[in-house]
Amino acid sequence: MQLIDGKALANTIKEEIAIEVDKIKAKGGKIPHLAAVLVGEDPASQVYVRNKVRSCEKVGFESTLIRKDDSISEADLLKIVEDLNNDDDVDGFIVQLPLPKHIDEHKVTLAIDPKKDVDGFHPINFGRMAQSLPSYLPATPNGIMVMLERYGVKTSGKHAVIIGRSNIVGTPMSILLSRKAKVGNCTVTLTHSRTKDLAAEVRRADIIVAAIGIAEFVTADMVKEGAVVIDVGINRVEDPTAKRGYRLKGDVAFDEVAPKSSFITPVPGGVGPMTVTSLLMNTLKASKKEVFG
Ligand code: GUN
């Protein structure tokens, strides 16, 4: 069994990005600039956005954080998006989800200029990804693809089973793993809440991507010997002995699954750190105008 150390890999990639930023600076080029819009006080969103902004600083990017109260109107938020679309200094930006209930997330996503959509959530980017055209790839699936590539995991002809069909993880993951590409060429099964005998589907997998949001859902009896196990879950499980009163658990019962796997990602320290790195990679692409020219 080999542990896929997402934290170490994320740091390596951040160092590579920082070197590239230094080169841009030395040539007097424009420093990549990411803006993030955070609405309200959702504790998880605050942590995620703080990490994104800190990571920008770490690699030498410029960053702007726009914080708004959760009473902001949809129209005012759309105006912020429009201003960011038109701000030549901002290469890419994100609007952190979830948004308050009175705001239509879909409308906000559609308002973001696809050229600046470094989250890769706009249907233009999603469609370009599906057709293997240059696009901003969504952060978590892209982070997983980079992990598979850098750890030399063989994917061609393998059977990948994805658990969960969300727009931001499961569905794009199914597209990326099935694409004709260096990392890809998998036969993919996308499972979800209506899948019959989900355990039997997962048992057939050479590669498992667990993105269901239920702590320790994937148990050893569901895993074929030698499978590659990618755990996307970040579940807070109450634990009075922990400093914060909770502990983070993945979607995989790590201790019992790890001995059966060929590669496995831990939680924390696996997929999570790669997600922010993907956003930085997309922002660098945006500043170099690599995707849309
Ligand atoms: N909420 C949870 N994950 C994400 C993400 O990757 N981007 C944004 N904008 N919001 C999120």
PDB file of C-alpha atoms and ligand atoms in Angstrom:
ATOM      1  CA  MET A   1       0.000   0.000   0.000  1.00  0.00           C
ATOM      2  CA  GLN A   2       1.261   3.459  -0.902  1.00  0.00           C
ATOM      3  CA  LEU A   3      -0.094   6.558   0.775  1.00  0.00           C
ATOM      4  CA  ILE A   4      -0.794   9.428  -1.619  1.00  0.00           C
ATOM      5  CA  ASP A   5       0.455  12.446   0.323  1.00  0.00           C
ATOM      6  CA  GLY A   6      -1.677  15.290  -0.987  1.00  0.00           C
ATOM      7  CA  LYS A   7      -0.208  17.793   1.424  1.00  0.00           C
ATOM      8  CA  ALA A   8       3.370  17.164   0.290  1.00  0.00           C
ATOM      9  CA  LEU A   9       2.390  17.105  -3.393  1.00  0.00           C
ATOM     10  CA  ALA A  10       0.410  20.348  -2.989  1.00  0.00           C
ATOM     11  CA  ASN A  11       3.485  21.987  -1.439  1.00  0.00           C
ATOM     12  CA  THR A  12       5.702  20.756  -4.296  1.00  0.00           C
ATOM     13  CA  ILE A  13       3.304  22.200  -6.877  1.00  0.00           C
ATOM     14  CA  LYS A  14       3.044  25.478  -4.949  1.00  0.00           C
ATOM     15  CA  GLU A  15       6.852  25.721  -5.031  1.00  0.00           C
ATOM     16  CA  GLU A  16       6.770  25.136  -8.805  1.00  0.00           C
ATOM     17  CA  ILE A  17       4.143  27.888  -9.185  1.00  0.00           C
ATOM     18  CA  ALA A  18       6.169  30.255  -6.963  1.00  0.00           C
ATOM     19  CA  ILE A  19       9.234  29.741  -9.214  1.00  0.00           C
ATOM     20  CA  GLU A  20       7.118  30.598 -12.244  1.00  0.00           C
ATOM     21  CA  VAL A  21       5.767  33.732 -10.540  1.00  0.00           C
ATOM     22  CA  ASP A  22       9.334  34.804  -9.736  1.00  0.00           C
ATOM     23  CA  LYS A  23      10.226  34.450 -13.403  1.00  0.00           C
ATOM     24  CA  ILE A  24       7.192  36.532 -14.415  1.00  0.00           C
ATOM     25  CA  LYS A  25       8.207  39.210 -11.887  1.00  0.00           C
ATOM     26  CA  ALA A  26      11.814  39.205 -13.091  1.00  0.00           C
ATOM     27  CA  LYS A  27      10.599  39.887 -16.624  1.00  0.00           C
ATOM     28  CA  GLY A  28       8.326  42.687 -15.393  1.00  0.00           C
ATOM     29  CA  GLY A  29       5.174  40.742 -16.355  1.00  0.00           C
ATOM     30  CA  LYS A  30       1.791  40.952 -14.702  1.00  0.00           C
ATOM     31  CA  ILE A  31       1.518  39.158 -11.365  1.00  0.00           C
ATOM     32  CA  PRO A  32      -1.396  36.664 -11.349  1.00  0.00           C
ATOM     33  CA  HIS A  33      -4.341  38.015  -9.359  1.00  0.00           C
ATOM     34  CA  LEU A  34      -7.156  35.927  -7.839  1.00  0.00           C
ATOM     35  CA  ALA A  35     -10.231  37.494  -6.265  1.00  0.00           C
ATOM     36  CA  ALA A  36     -12.608  35.622  -3.960  1.00  0.00           C
ATOM     37  CA  VAL A  37     -16.124  36.661  -2.973  1.00  0.00           C
ATOM     38  CA  LEU A  38     -17.350  35.359   0.371  1.00  0.00           C
ATOM     39  CA  VAL A  39     -20.955  35.976   1.392  1.00  0.00           C
ATOM     40  CA  GLY A  40     -22.061  35.387   4.993  1.00  0.00           C
ATOM     41  CA  GLU A  41     -20.476  33.603   7.919  1.00  0.00           C
ATOM     42  CA  ASP A  42     -20.555  29.896   7.006  1.00  0.00           C
ATOM     43  CA  PRO A  43     -17.644  28.520   9.106  1.00  0.00           C
ATOM     44  CA  ALA A  44     -16.433  25.973   6.533  1.00  0.00           C
ATOM     45  CA  SER A  45     -16.554  28.562   3.720  1.00  0.00           C
ATOM     46  CA  GLN A  46     -14.552  31.001   5.845  1.00  0.00           C
ATOM     47  CA  VAL A  47     -11.837  28.371   6.363  1.00  0.00           C
ATOM     48  CA  TYR A  48     -11.755  27.441   2.667  1.00  0.00           C
ATOM     49  CA  VAL A  49     -11.540  31.043   1.480  1.00  0.00           C
ATOM     50  CA  ARG A  50      -8.882  31.888   4.068  1.00  0.00           C
ATOM     51  CA  ASN A  51      -6.821  28.943   2.770  1.00  0.00           C
ATOM     52  CA  LYS A  52      -7.239  30.095  -0.825  1.00  0.00           C
ATOM     53  CA  VAL A  53      -6.116  33.654  -0.038  1.00  0.00           C
ATOM     54  CA  ARG A  54      -3.173  32.444   2.094  1.00  0.00           C
ATOM     55  CA  SER A  55      -2.066  30.073  -0.652  1.00  0.00           C
ATOM     56  CA  CYS A  56      -2.077  32.973  -3.132  1.00  0.00           C
ATOM     57  CA  GLU A  57       0.239  34.908  -0.837  1.00  0.00           C
ATOM     58  CA  LYS A  58       2.485  31.866  -0.433  1.00  0.00           C
ATOM     59  CA  VAL A  59       3.113  31.571  -4.187  1.00  0.00           C
ATOM     60  CA  GLY A  60       3.450  35.318  -4.755  1.00  0.00           C
ATOM     61  CA  PHE A  61       0.058  35.972  -6.387  1.00  0.00           C
ATOM     62  CA  GLU A  62      -1.988  39.029  -5.682  1.00  0.00           C
ATOM     63  CA  SER A  63      -5.304  38.316  -4.026  1.00  0.00           C
ATOM     64  CA  THR A  64      -8.428  40.267  -3.187  1.00  0.00           C
ATOM     65  CA  LEU A  65     -11.042  39.102  -0.713  1.00  0.00           C
ATOM     66  CA  ILE A  66     -14.475  40.665  -1.024  1.00  0.00           C
ATOM     67  CA  ARG A  67     -16.606  39.904   2.049  1.00  0.00           C
ATOM     68  CA  LYS A  68     -20.308  40.672   2.136  1.00  0.00           C
ATOM     69  CA  ASP A  69     -23.003  40.234   4.730  1.00  0.00           C
ATOM     70  CA  ASP A  70     -25.517  37.472   4.004  1.00  0.00           C
ATOM     71  CA  SER A  71     -28.199  40.133   3.637  1.00  0.00           C
ATOM     72  CA  ILE A  72     -26.685  41.234   0.298  1.00  0.00           C
ATOM     73  CA  SER A  73     -29.239  41.234  -2.528  1.00  0.00           C
ATOM     74  CA  GLU A  74     -28.848  39.062  -5.590  1.00  0.00           C
ATOM     75  CA  ALA A  75     -28.651  42.191  -7.743  1.00  0.00           C
ATOM     76  CA  ASP A  76     -25.814  43.629  -5.662  1.00  0.00           C
ATOM     77  CA  LEU A  77     -23.886  40.351  -5.831  1.00  0.00           C
ATOM     78  CA  LEU A  78     -24.390  40.217  -9.607  1.00  0.00           C
ATOM     79  CA  LYS A  79     -23.001  43.772  -9.782  1.00  0.00           C
ATOM     80  CA  ILE A  80     -19.859  42.625  -7.931  1.00  0.00           C
ATOM     81  CA  VAL A  81     -19.487  39.768 -10.432  1.00  0.00           C
ATOM     82  CA  GLU A  82     -19.877  42.188 -13.333  1.00  0.00           C
ATOM     83  CA  ASP A  83     -17.269  44.537 -11.871  1.00  0.00           C
ATOM     84  CA  LEU A  84     -14.827  41.635 -11.471  1.00  0.00           C
ATOM     85  CA  ASN A  85     -15.535  40.508 -15.042  1.00  0.00           C
ATOM     86  CA  ASN A  86     -14.539  44.001 -16.202  1.00  0.00           C
ATOM     87  CA  ASP A  87     -11.559  44.507 -13.898  1.00  0.00           C
ATOM     88  CA  ASP A  88      -8.490  43.988 -16.081  1.00  0.00           C
ATOM     89  CA  ASP A  89      -6.248  43.552 -13.087  1.00  0.00           C
ATOM     90  CA  VAL A  90      -8.184  40.476 -11.855  1.00  0.00           C
ATOM     91  CA  ASP A  91      -7.199  37.371 -13.852  1.00  0.00           C
ATOM     92  CA  GLY A  92      -9.669  35.007 -12.240  1.00  0.00           C
ATOM     93  CA  PHE A  93     -12.203  34.957  -9.423  1.00  0.00           C
ATOM     94  CA  ILE A  94     -14.476  32.684  -7.481  1.00  0.00           C
ATOM     95  CA  VAL A  95     -17.736  33.160  -5.619  1.00  0.00           C
ATOM     96  CA  GLN A  96     -17.607  30.754  -2.691  1.00  0.00           C
ATOM     97  CA  LEU A  97     -20.589  28.402  -2.439  1.00  0.00           C
ATOM     98  CA  PRO A  98     -23.020  27.857  -0.805  1.00  0.00           C
ATOM     99  CA  LEU A  99     -24.754  31.227  -1.111  1.00  0.00           C
ATOM    100  CA  PRO A 100     -27.676  32.372   1.081  1.00  0.00           C
ATOM    101  CA  LYS A 101     -31.027  30.877   0.064  1.00  0.00           C
ATOM    102  CA  HIS A 102     -32.416  34.111  -1.430  1.00  0.00           C
ATOM    103  CA  ILE A 103     -29.645  34.123  -4.045  1.00  0.00           C
ATOM    104  CA  ASP A 104     -29.831  31.877  -7.113  1.00  0.00           C
ATOM    105  CA  GLU A 105     -26.406  30.170  -7.282  1.00  0.00           C
ATOM    106  CA  HIS A 106     -26.985  29.123 -10.856  1.00  0.00           C
ATOM    107  CA  LYS A 107     -27.627  32.703 -11.939  1.00  0.00           C
ATOM    108  CA  VAL A 108     -24.430  33.858 -10.217  1.00  0.00           C
ATOM    109  CA  THR A 109     -22.367  31.069 -11.816  1.00  0.00           C
ATOM    110  CA  LEU A 110     -23.750  31.957 -15.250  1.00  0.00           C
ATOM    111  CA  ALA A 111     -22.861  35.627 -14.722  1.00  0.00           C
ATOM    112  CA  ILE A 112     -19.140  34.871 -14.290  1.00  0.00           C
ATOM    113  CA  ASP A 113     -17.118  35.463 -17.453  1.00  0.00           C
ATOM    114  CA  PRO A 114     -15.947  31.945 -18.490  1.00  0.00           C
ATOM    115  CA  LYS A 115     -12.493  33.427 -19.160  1.00  0.00           C
ATOM    116  CA  LYS A 116     -12.212  34.283 -15.447  1.00  0.00           C
ATOM    117  CA  ASP A 117     -14.080  31.238 -14.111  1.00  0.00           C
ATOM    118  CA  VAL A 118     -11.115  29.613 -12.360  1.00  0.00           C
ATOM    119  CA  ASP A 119     -13.500  27.315 -10.437  1.00  0.00           C
ATOM    120  CA  GLY A 120     -14.510  25.797 -13.794  1.00  0.00           C
ATOM    121  CA  PHE A 121     -18.191  25.833 -12.770  1.00  0.00           C
ATOM    122  CA  HIS A 122     -19.589  27.762 -15.752  1.00  0.00           C
ATOM    123  CA  PRO A 123     -21.373  25.506 -18.293  1.00  0.00           C
ATOM    124  CA  ILE A 124     -19.001  26.817 -20.996  1.00  0.00           C
ATOM    125  CA  ASN A 125     -16.028  25.433 -19.094  1.00  0.00           C
ATOM    126  CA  PHE A 126     -17.902  22.253 -18.215  1.00  0.00           C
ATOM    127  CA  GLY A 127     -18.843  21.719 -21.868  1.00  0.00           C
ATOM    128  CA  ARG A 128     -15.319  22.426 -23.070  1.00  0.00           C
ATOM    129  CA  MET A 129     -14.004  19.891 -20.541  1.00  0.00           C
ATOM    130  CA  ALA A 130     -16.492  17.284 -21.806  1.00  0.00           C
ATOM    131  CA  GLN A 131     -15.281  17.852 -25.373  1.00  0.00           C
ATOM    132  CA  SER A 132     -11.584  17.769 -24.353  1.00  0.00           C
ATOM    133  CA  LEU A 133     -11.107  21.415 -25.350  1.00  0.00           C
ATOM    134  CA  PRO A 134      -8.836  23.651 -23.236  1.00  0.00           C
ATOM    135  CA  SER A 135     -10.822  24.686 -20.147  1.00  0.00           C
ATOM    136  CA  TYR A 136     -10.560  25.512 -16.475  1.00  0.00           C
ATOM    137  CA  LEU A 137     -11.036  22.170 -14.749  1.00  0.00           C
ATOM    138  CA  PRO A 138     -12.976  22.114 -11.472  1.00  0.00           C
ATOM    139  CA  ALA A 139     -10.586  22.148  -8.533  1.00  0.00           C
ATOM    140  CA  THR A 140     -11.244  18.843  -6.778  1.00  0.00           C
ATOM    141  CA  PRO A 141     -11.400  16.583  -9.857  1.00  0.00           C
ATOM    142  CA  ASN A 142      -8.341  18.300 -11.311  1.00  0.00           C
ATOM    143  CA  GLY A 143      -6.464  17.854  -8.022  1.00  0.00           C
ATOM    144  CA  ILE A 144      -7.256  14.133  -8.148  1.00  0.00           C
ATOM    145  CA  MET A 145      -6.085  13.828 -11.772  1.00  0.00           C
ATOM    146  CA  VAL A 146      -2.799  15.545 -10.862  1.00  0.00           C
ATOM    147  CA  MET A 147      -2.344  13.142  -7.918  1.00  0.00           C
ATOM    148  CA  LEU A 148      -2.903  10.120 -10.160  1.00  0.00           C
ATOM    149  CA  GLU A 149      -0.446  11.484 -12.715  1.00  0.00           C
ATOM    150  CA  ARG A 150       2.321  12.400 -10.274  1.00  0.00           C
ATOM    151  CA  TYR A 151       2.068   9.088  -8.415  1.00  0.00           C
ATOM    152  CA  GLY A 152       2.203   7.192 -11.706  1.00  0.00           C
ATOM    153  CA  VAL A 153      -1.129   5.442 -11.127  1.00  0.00           C
ATOM    154  CA  LYS A 154      -2.088   3.445 -14.238  1.00  0.00           C
ATOM    155  CA  THR A 155      -5.593   4.345 -15.380  1.00  0.00           C
ATOM    156  CA  SER A 156      -5.882   3.149 -18.989  1.00  0.00           C
ATOM    157  CA  GLY A 157      -8.388   0.318 -19.330  1.00  0.00           C
ATOM    158  CA  LYS A 158      -9.110   0.313 -15.591  1.00  0.00           C
ATOM    159  CA  HIS A 159     -12.590   0.237 -14.156  1.00  0.00           C
ATOM    160  CA  ALA A 160     -13.260   3.368 -12.089  1.00  0.00           C
ATOM    161  CA  VAL A 161     -16.263   3.541  -9.794  1.00  0.00           C
ATOM    162  CA  ILE A 162     -17.275   6.984  -8.583  1.00  0.00           C
ATOM    163  CA  ILE A 163     -19.586   7.303  -5.602  1.00  0.00           C
ATOM    164  CA  GLY A 164     -21.618  10.520  -5.829  1.00  0.00           C
ATOM    165  CA  ARG A 165     -22.794  12.510  -8.865  1.00  0.00           C
ATOM    166  CA  SER A 166     -22.414  16.139  -7.732  1.00  0.00           C
ATOM    167  CA  ASN A 167     -21.754  18.875 -10.300  1.00  0.00           C
ATOM    168  CA  ILE A 168     -18.461  19.807  -8.679  1.00  0.00           C
ATOM    169  CA  VAL A 169     -16.937  16.365  -8.004  1.00  0.00           C
ATOM    170  CA  GLY A 170     -18.624  13.122  -9.117  1.00  0.00           C
ATOM    171  CA  THR A 171     -19.924  14.124 -12.541  1.00  0.00           C
ATOM    172  CA  PRO A 172     -16.790  15.975 -13.749  1.00  0.00           C
ATOM    173  CA  MET A 173     -14.642  13.156 -12.326  1.00  0.00           C
ATOM    174  CA  SER A 174     -16.550  10.659 -14.466  1.00  0.00           C
ATOM    175  CA  ILE A 175     -15.830  12.760 -17.572  1.00  0.00           C
ATOM    176  CA  LEU A 176     -12.140  13.279 -16.815  1.00  0.00           C
ATOM    177  CA  LEU A 177     -11.413   9.620 -16.042  1.00  0.00           C
ATOM    178  CA  SER A 178     -13.141   8.459 -19.207  1.00  0.00           C
ATOM    179  CA  ARG A 179     -11.456  11.006 -21.520  1.00  0.00           C
ATOM    180  CA  LYS A 180      -8.861   9.900 -24.047  1.00  0.00           C
ATOM    181  CA  ALA A 181      -5.816  11.331 -22.282  1.00  0.00           C
ATOM    182  CA  LYS A 182      -2.578  10.437 -20.508  1.00  0.00           C
ATOM    183  CA  VAL A 183      -4.516  10.058 -17.261  1.00  0.00           C
ATOM    184  CA  GLY A 184      -7.889   8.721 -18.393  1.00  0.00           C
ATOM    185  CA  ASN A 185      -9.141   5.942 -20.658  1.00  0.00           C
ATOM    186  CA  CYS A 186     -10.994   4.371 -17.732  1.00  0.00           C
ATOM    187  CA  THR A 187     -14.265   2.531 -18.009  1.00  0.00           C
ATOM    188  CA  VAL A 188     -16.375   4.542 -15.589  1.00  0.00           C
ATOM    189  CA  THR A 189     -19.367   3.657 -13.434  1.00  0.00           C
ATOM    190  CA  LEU A 190     -20.997   6.695 -11.799  1.00  0.00           C
ATOM    191  CA  THR A 191     -22.989   5.550  -8.773  1.00  0.00           C
ATOM    192  CA  HIS A 192     -25.488   7.506  -6.679  1.00  0.00           C
ATOM    193  CA  SER A 193     -28.355   7.220  -4.214  1.00  0.00           C
ATOM    194  CA  ARG A 194     -30.529   5.224  -6.654  1.00  0.00           C
ATOM    195  CA  THR A 195     -27.819   2.717  -7.578  1.00  0.00           C
ATOM    196  CA  LYS A 196     -28.902  -0.865  -6.891  1.00  0.00           C
ATOM    197  CA  ASP A 197     -26.402  -2.845  -4.807  1.00  0.00           C
ATOM    198  CA  LEU A 198     -23.844  -0.088  -4.606  1.00  0.00           C
ATOM    199  CA  ALA A 199     -21.440  -2.295  -2.627  1.00  0.00           C
ATOM    200  CA  ALA A 200     -21.337  -4.804  -5.511  1.00  0.00           C
ATOM    201  CA  GLU A 201     -20.505  -1.996  -7.988  1.00  0.00           C
ATOM    202  CA  VAL A 202     -17.707  -0.672  -5.762  1.00  0.00           C
ATOM    203  CA  ARG A 203     -16.267  -4.197  -5.317  1.00  0.00           C
ATOM    204  CA  ARG A 204     -15.649  -4.347  -9.100  1.00  0.00           C
ATOM    205  CA  ALA A 205     -13.554  -1.166  -9.065  1.00  0.00           C
ATOM    206  CA  ASP A 206      -9.851  -0.893  -9.828  1.00  0.00           C
ATOM    207  CA  ILE A 207     -10.130   2.793  -8.883  1.00  0.00           C
ATOM    208  CA  ILE A 208     -12.641   4.090  -6.318  1.00  0.00           C
ATOM    209  CA  VAL A 209     -13.473   7.786  -5.953  1.00  0.00           C
ATOM    210  CA  ALA A 210     -15.602   8.278  -2.846  1.00  0.00           C
ATOM    211  CA  ALA A 211     -17.467  11.592  -2.885  1.00  0.00           C
ATOM    212  CA  ILE A 212     -20.704  10.860  -1.060  1.00  0.00           C
ATOM    213  CA  GLY A 213     -20.287  12.919   2.115  1.00  0.00           C
ATOM    214  CA  ILE A 214     -20.932  10.103   4.596  1.00  0.00           C
ATOM    215  CA  ALA A 215     -18.181   9.342   7.117  1.00  0.00           C
ATOM    216  CA  GLU A 216     -16.503   5.936   6.635  1.00  0.00           C
ATOM    217  CA  PHE A 217     -19.099   4.824   4.074  1.00  0.00           C
ATOM    218  CA  VAL A 218     -16.640   2.660   2.111  1.00  0.00           C
ATOM    219  CA  THR A 219     -15.683  -0.340   4.219  1.00  0.00           C
ATOM    220  CA  ALA A 220     -13.121  -3.100   3.565  1.00  0.00           C
ATOM    221  CA  ASP A 221     -15.737  -5.606   2.356  1.00  0.00           C
ATOM    222  CA  MET A 222     -16.581  -3.194  -0.520  1.00  0.00           C
ATOM    223  CA  VAL A 223     -12.978  -2.954  -1.777  1.00  0.00           C
ATOM    224  CA  LYS A 224     -11.207  -5.285  -4.189  1.00  0.00           C
ATOM    225  CA  GLU A 225      -7.669  -6.295  -3.241  1.00  0.00           C
ATOM    226  CA  GLY A 226      -5.197  -3.858  -4.850  1.00  0.00           C
ATOM    227  CA  ALA A 227      -7.726  -1.083  -5.616  1.00  0.00           C
ATOM    228  CA  VAL A 228      -6.715   2.584  -5.813  1.00  0.00           C
ATOM    229  CA  VAL A 229      -8.805   4.497  -3.259  1.00  0.00           C
ATOM    230  CA  ILE A 230      -9.382   8.258  -3.542  1.00  0.00           C
ATOM    231  CA  ASP A 231     -11.282   9.765  -0.616  1.00  0.00           C
ATOM    232  CA  VAL A 232     -12.943  13.136  -1.269  1.00  0.00           C
ATOM    233  CA  GLY A 233     -14.975  13.218   1.968  1.00  0.00           C
ATOM    234  CA  ILE A 234     -14.412  15.817   4.660  1.00  0.00           C
ATOM    235  CA  ASN A 235     -16.964  14.920   7.338  1.00  0.00           C
ATOM    236  CA  ARG A 236     -17.056  16.446  10.808  1.00  0.00           C
ATOM    237  CA  VAL A 237     -17.656  13.690  13.352  1.00  0.00           C
ATOM    238  CA  GLU A 238     -18.305  14.668  16.966  1.00  0.00           C
ATOM    239  CA  ASP A 239     -15.436  13.753  19.282  1.00  0.00           C
ATOM    240  CA  PRO A 240     -15.410  15.256  22.788  1.00  0.00           C
ATOM    241  CA  THR A 241     -11.738  14.301  23.204  1.00  0.00           C
ATOM    242  CA  ALA A 242     -10.715  16.429  20.184  1.00  0.00           C
ATOM    243  CA  LYS A 243      -9.667  20.059  20.734  1.00  0.00           C
ATOM    244  CA  ARG A 244     -12.444  21.474  18.539  1.00  0.00           C
ATOM    245  CA  GLY A 245     -15.027  18.915  19.687  1.00  0.00           C
ATOM    246  CA  TYR A 246     -14.990  17.177  16.313  1.00  0.00           C
ATOM    247  CA  ARG A 247     -12.659  15.160  14.135  1.00  0.00           C
ATOM    248  CA  LEU A 248     -12.433  15.085  10.326  1.00  0.00           C
ATOM    249  CA  LYS A 249     -13.276  11.744   8.746  1.00  0.00           C
ATOM    250  CA  GLY A 250     -13.258  10.774   5.097  1.00  0.00           C
ATOM    251  CA  ASP A 251     -15.854   8.773   3.176  1.00  0.00           C
ATOM    252  CA  VAL A 252     -13.565   5.738   3.505  1.00  0.00           C
ATOM    253  CA  ALA A 253     -12.949   3.651   6.654  1.00  0.00           C
ATOM    254  CA  PHE A 254      -9.225   4.250   6.247  1.00  0.00           C
ATOM    255  CA  ASP A 255      -7.790   1.817   8.824  1.00  0.00           C
ATOM    256  CA  GLU A 256      -9.549  -1.247   7.424  1.00  0.00           C
ATOM    257  CA  VAL A 257      -9.409  -0.260   3.716  1.00  0.00           C
ATOM    258  CA  ALA A 258      -5.749   0.847   3.552  1.00  0.00           C
ATOM    259  CA  PRO A 259      -4.241  -2.683   3.860  1.00  0.00           C
ATOM    260  CA  LYS A 260      -6.283  -3.856   0.840  1.00  0.00           C
ATOM    261  CA  SER A 261      -5.439  -0.894  -1.398  1.00  0.00           C
ATOM    262  CA  SER A 262      -2.504  -0.298  -3.749  1.00  0.00           C
ATOM    263  CA  PHE A 263      -2.755   3.502  -3.337  1.00  0.00           C
ATOM    264  CA  ILE A 264      -4.922   5.452  -0.895  1.00  0.00           C
ATOM    265  CA  THR A 265      -5.423   9.107   0.046  1.00  0.00           C
ATOM    266  CA  PRO A 266      -5.737  10.026   3.739  1.00  0.00           C
ATOM    267  CA  VAL A 267      -8.173  12.528   5.291  1.00  0.00           C
ATOM    268  CA  PRO A 268      -6.971  15.086   6.170  1.00  0.00           C
ATOM    269  CA  GLY A 269      -3.881  15.575   4.012  1.00  0.00           C
ATOM    270  CA  GLY A 270      -5.096  13.899   0.809  1.00  0.00           C
ATOM    271  CA  VAL A 271      -7.444  15.414  -1.758  1.00  0.00           C
ATOM    272  CA  GLY A 272      -8.175  18.582   0.301  1.00  0.00           C
ATOM    273  CA  PRO A 273      -4.798  20.340  -0.079  1.00  0.00           C
ATOM    274  CA  MET A 274      -4.751  19.550  -3.820  1.00  0.00           C
ATOM    275  CA  THR A 275      -8.026  21.431  -4.319  1.00  0.00           C
ATOM    276  CA  VAL A 276      -6.538  24.817  -3.439  1.00  0.00           C
ATOM    277  CA  THR A 277      -3.479  24.029  -5.572  1.00  0.00           C
ATOM    278  CA  SER A 278      -5.740  23.407  -8.579  1.00  0.00           C
ATOM    279  CA  LEU A 279      -7.256  26.846  -8.131  1.00  0.00           C
ATOM    280  CA  LEU A 280      -3.775  28.376  -8.166  1.00  0.00           C
ATOM    281  CA  MET A 281      -2.918  26.397 -11.311  1.00  0.00           C
ATOM    282  CA  ASN A 282      -6.078  27.725 -12.988  1.00  0.00           C
ATOM    283  CA  THR A 283      -5.299  31.298 -11.913  1.00  0.00           C
ATOM    284  CA  LEU A 284      -1.809  31.024 -13.397  1.00  0.00           C
ATOM    285  CA  LYS A 285      -3.367  29.714 -16.636  1.00  0.00           C
ATOM    286  CA  ALA A 286      -5.815  32.643 -16.584  1.00  0.00           C
ATOM    287  CA  SER A 287      -3.035  35.202 -16.194  1.00  0.00           C
ATOM    288  CA  LYS A 288      -1.149  33.602 -19.081  1.00  0.00           C
ATOM    289  CA  LYS A 289      -4.360  33.520 -21.156  1.00  0.00           C
ATOM    290  CA  GLU A 290      -3.695  29.845 -21.858  1.00  0.00           C
ATOM    291  CA  VAL A 291      -7.269  28.600 -21.972  1.00  0.00           C
ATOM    292  CA  PHE A 292      -9.235  31.033 -24.144  1.00  0.00           C
ATOM    293  CA  GLY A 293      -6.290  32.828 -25.795  1.00  0.00           C
TER     294      GLY A 293
HETATM  295  N1  GUN B   1     -17.768  25.360  -2.099  1.00  0.00           N
HETATM  296  C1  GUN B   1     -17.248  24.119  -1.901  1.00  0.00           C
HETATM  297  N2  GUN B   1     -16.249  23.886  -2.778  1.00  0.00           N
HETATM  298  C2  GUN B   1     -16.144  24.999  -3.548  1.00  0.00           C
HETATM  299  C3  GUN B   1     -15.286  25.364  -4.611  1.00  0.00           C
HETATM  300  O1  GUN B   1     -14.414  24.609  -5.070  1.00  0.00           O
HETATM  301  N3  GUN B   1     -15.485  26.607  -5.119  1.00  0.00           N
HETATM  302  C4  GUN B   1     -16.429  27.461  -4.664  1.00  0.00           C
HETATM  303  N4  GUN B   1     -16.558  28.656  -5.243  1.00  0.00           N
HETATM  304  N5  GUN B   1     -17.245  27.150  -3.668  1.00  0.00           N
HETATM  305  C5  GUN B   1     -17.083  25.922  -3.099  1.00  0.00           C
END
